[in-house]
């Protein structure tokens, strides 16, 4: 399977950014362990702090990949444009979050994207990504 992982704003700082919430591992480091765990599948990783670049990546991979794991960061809570991009493509998207957004500030409780995704996984740290990948492989 071809699986694309997309991280949005500030997730380039994983490992450095608020480690008590997001942990002390960089995504690049975690991505290697994910690839090693599923050697029969092909993973690509993209990160951007820019909304339009996230939308461009969804358009680029959204017609030939088998699954997309998307952590849109704060855009999750605000972006109608990313929600529309998810609706426009054919590839199933799983929304993920490292933190349990429902335990945090109320502005994080609502997702603009969730209704256009096949499901949402939140609160398991980096393991949220693996759980999403596991589902894509099993479905
Ligand atoms: C996040 C949760 C968002 O509310 C926040 O803006 C992020 C990270 C998470 O992975 O827990 O940037 O998506």
Short mmCIF file of C-alpha atoms and ligand atoms in Angstrom, two decimals:
data_model
loop_
_atom_site.label_atom_id
_atom_site.label_comp_id
_atom_site.label_asym_id
_atom_site.label_seq_id
_atom_site.Cartn_x
_atom_site.Cartn_y
_atom_site.Cartn_z
CA UNK A 1 0.00 0.00 0.00
CA UNK A 2 1.02 3.60 -0.60
CA UNK A 3 0.43 5.64 2.53
CA UNK A 4 1.06 9.38 2.84
CA UNK A 5 1.58 10.99 6.23
CA UNK A 6 0.93 14.74 6.35
CA UNK A 7 1.78 16.97 9.28
CA UNK A 8 0.65 20.57 9.53
CA UNK A 9 1.89 23.68 11.31
CA UNK A 10 4.40 23.51 14.15
CA UNK A 11 4.76 19.74 13.88
CA UNK A 12 8.22 20.25 12.39
CA UNK A 13 9.13 21.13 16.00
CA UNK A 14 8.10 17.78 17.49
CA UNK A 15 10.71 16.76 20.05
CA UNK A 16 11.36 20.41 20.92
CA UNK A 17 7.87 21.88 21.10
CA UNK A 18 6.05 21.55 24.46
CA UNK A 19 7.48 18.08 25.19
CA UNK A 20 5.13 17.59 28.15
CA UNK A 21 2.26 17.55 25.65
CA UNK A 22 3.85 16.26 22.44
CA UNK A 23 6.76 14.11 23.66
CA UNK A 24 10.49 14.33 23.05
CA UNK A 25 10.84 12.54 19.72
CA UNK A 26 11.11 14.23 16.33
CA UNK A 27 8.73 13.01 13.65
CA UNK A 28 11.64 12.15 11.34
CA UNK A 29 12.94 9.75 14.00
CA UNK A 30 9.51 8.19 14.56
CA UNK A 31 8.93 7.90 10.81
CA UNK A 32 11.94 5.55 10.50
CA UNK A 33 10.51 3.16 13.11
CA UNK A 34 7.13 3.23 11.35
CA UNK A 35 8.73 2.32 8.02
CA UNK A 36 10.74 -0.48 9.64
CA UNK A 37 7.61 -1.89 11.26
CA UNK A 38 5.75 -2.18 7.95
CA UNK A 39 8.46 -2.96 5.39
CA UNK A 40 5.93 -4.26 2.84
CA UNK A 41 4.22 -0.87 2.59
CA UNK A 42 5.45 2.40 1.10
CA UNK A 43 5.33 5.51 3.25
CA UNK A 44 5.93 9.13 2.34
CA UNK A 45 6.13 12.01 4.77
CA UNK A 46 5.29 15.67 4.16
CA UNK A 47 5.18 18.56 6.61
CA UNK A 48 4.25 22.18 6.00
CA UNK A 49 3.36 25.20 8.06
CA UNK A 50 1.33 26.59 5.16
CA UNK A 51 -2.33 25.79 4.62
CA UNK A 52 -2.12 25.98 0.80
CA UNK A 53 0.82 23.56 0.69
CA UNK A 54 -1.13 21.05 2.77
CA UNK A 55 -4.02 21.37 0.30
CA UNK A 56 -1.66 20.97 -2.69
CA UNK A 57 -0.24 17.76 -1.14
CA UNK A 58 -3.75 16.37 -0.54
CA UNK A 59 -4.58 17.03 -4.23
CA UNK A 60 -1.27 15.50 -5.37
CA UNK A 61 -1.59 12.19 -3.50
CA UNK A 62 -5.35 12.00 -3.12
CA UNK A 63 -6.07 10.11 -6.33
CA UNK A 64 -3.38 7.43 -6.37
CA UNK A 65 -2.45 6.67 -2.75
CA UNK A 66 -4.25 4.07 -0.63
CA UNK A 67 -4.46 6.14 2.52
CA UNK A 68 -3.56 9.45 4.10
CA UNK A 69 -2.80 10.02 7.78
CA UNK A 70 -3.31 13.73 8.47
CA UNK A 71 -2.38 15.74 11.51
CA UNK A 72 -3.37 19.23 10.41
CA UNK A 73 -2.32 20.74 13.76
CA UNK A 74 -4.25 23.91 14.58
CA UNK A 75 -5.74 24.02 11.05
CA UNK A 76 -7.88 21.09 12.23
CA UNK A 77 -9.94 23.56 14.20
CA UNK A 78 -10.17 26.33 11.61
CA UNK A 79 -9.74 25.22 8.01
CA UNK A 80 -12.77 24.92 5.75
CA UNK A 81 -10.30 24.82 2.83
CA UNK A 82 -8.57 21.68 4.12
CA UNK A 83 -11.98 20.12 4.88
CA UNK A 84 -13.01 20.81 1.25
CA UNK A 85 -9.75 19.31 -0.05
CA UNK A 86 -10.38 16.09 1.91
CA UNK A 87 -13.90 15.93 0.47
CA UNK A 88 -12.55 16.51 -3.05
CA UNK A 89 -10.12 13.58 -3.16
CA UNK A 90 -10.69 9.82 -3.41
CA UNK A 91 -8.07 8.54 -0.97
CA UNK A 92 -9.40 7.88 2.55
CA UNK A 93 -8.03 10.26 5.18
CA UNK A 94 -7.64 9.53 8.91
CA UNK A 95 -7.32 12.57 11.19
CA UNK A 96 -4.78 12.07 13.96
CA UNK A 97 -3.59 14.03 16.98
CA UNK A 98 -0.80 13.29 19.39
CA UNK A 99 -2.64 14.86 22.31
CA UNK A 100 -6.14 14.11 23.50
CA UNK A 101 -7.63 17.33 22.15
CA UNK A 102 -10.84 16.73 24.13
CA UNK A 103 -8.96 17.05 27.41
CA UNK A 104 -7.53 20.42 26.37
CA UNK A 105 -8.85 23.95 25.67
CA UNK A 106 -12.40 24.05 24.30
CA UNK A 107 -11.23 25.58 20.98
CA UNK A 108 -9.48 22.24 20.31
CA UNK A 109 -12.63 20.18 20.82
CA UNK A 110 -14.09 20.92 17.42
CA UNK A 111 -12.63 19.59 14.19
CA UNK A 112 -13.54 21.15 10.85
CA UNK A 113 -12.05 18.08 9.15
CA UNK A 114 -13.42 15.08 11.04
CA UNK A 115 -16.71 14.85 9.13
CA UNK A 116 -14.79 14.37 5.87
CA UNK A 117 -12.38 11.77 7.31
CA UNK A 118 -13.03 8.07 7.75
CA UNK A 119 -12.13 8.39 11.44
CA UNK A 120 -10.21 10.26 14.10
CA UNK A 121 -7.48 9.02 16.45
CA UNK A 122 -6.29 11.29 19.27
CA UNK A 123 -4.36 11.08 22.48
CA UNK A 124 -1.87 8.28 21.94
CA UNK A 125 1.23 10.33 21.20
CA UNK A 126 3.20 9.08 18.20
CA UNK A 127 1.28 5.80 18.47
CA UNK A 128 -1.76 7.68 17.06
CA UNK A 129 -0.02 7.51 13.65
CA UNK A 130 0.65 3.76 13.93
CA UNK A 131 -2.97 3.09 14.93
CA UNK A 132 -4.13 4.99 11.84
CA UNK A 133 -1.70 3.09 9.59
CA UNK A 134 -2.83 -0.20 11.15
CA UNK A 135 -6.44 0.61 10.23
CA UNK A 136 -5.54 1.57 6.65
CA UNK A 137 -3.70 -1.73 6.22
CA UNK A 138 -6.52 -3.82 7.73
CA UNK A 139 -9.49 -2.18 5.94
C1 LIG B 1 -2.39 18.60 17.59
C2 LIG B 1 -3.51 19.24 18.42
C3 LIG B 1 -3.84 20.63 17.88
O1 LIG B 1 -4.86 21.22 18.68
C4 LIG B 1 -2.62 21.52 17.94
O2 LIG B 1 -2.91 22.78 17.39
C5 LIG B 1 -1.44 20.90 17.29
C6 LIG B 1 -1.17 19.48 17.52
C7 LIG B 1 -1.96 17.24 18.18
O3 LIG B 1 -1.33 16.48 17.47
O4 LIG B 1 -2.21 16.96 19.36
O5 LIG B 1 -0.64 21.56 16.64
O6 LIG B 1 -2.89 18.37 16.29
#
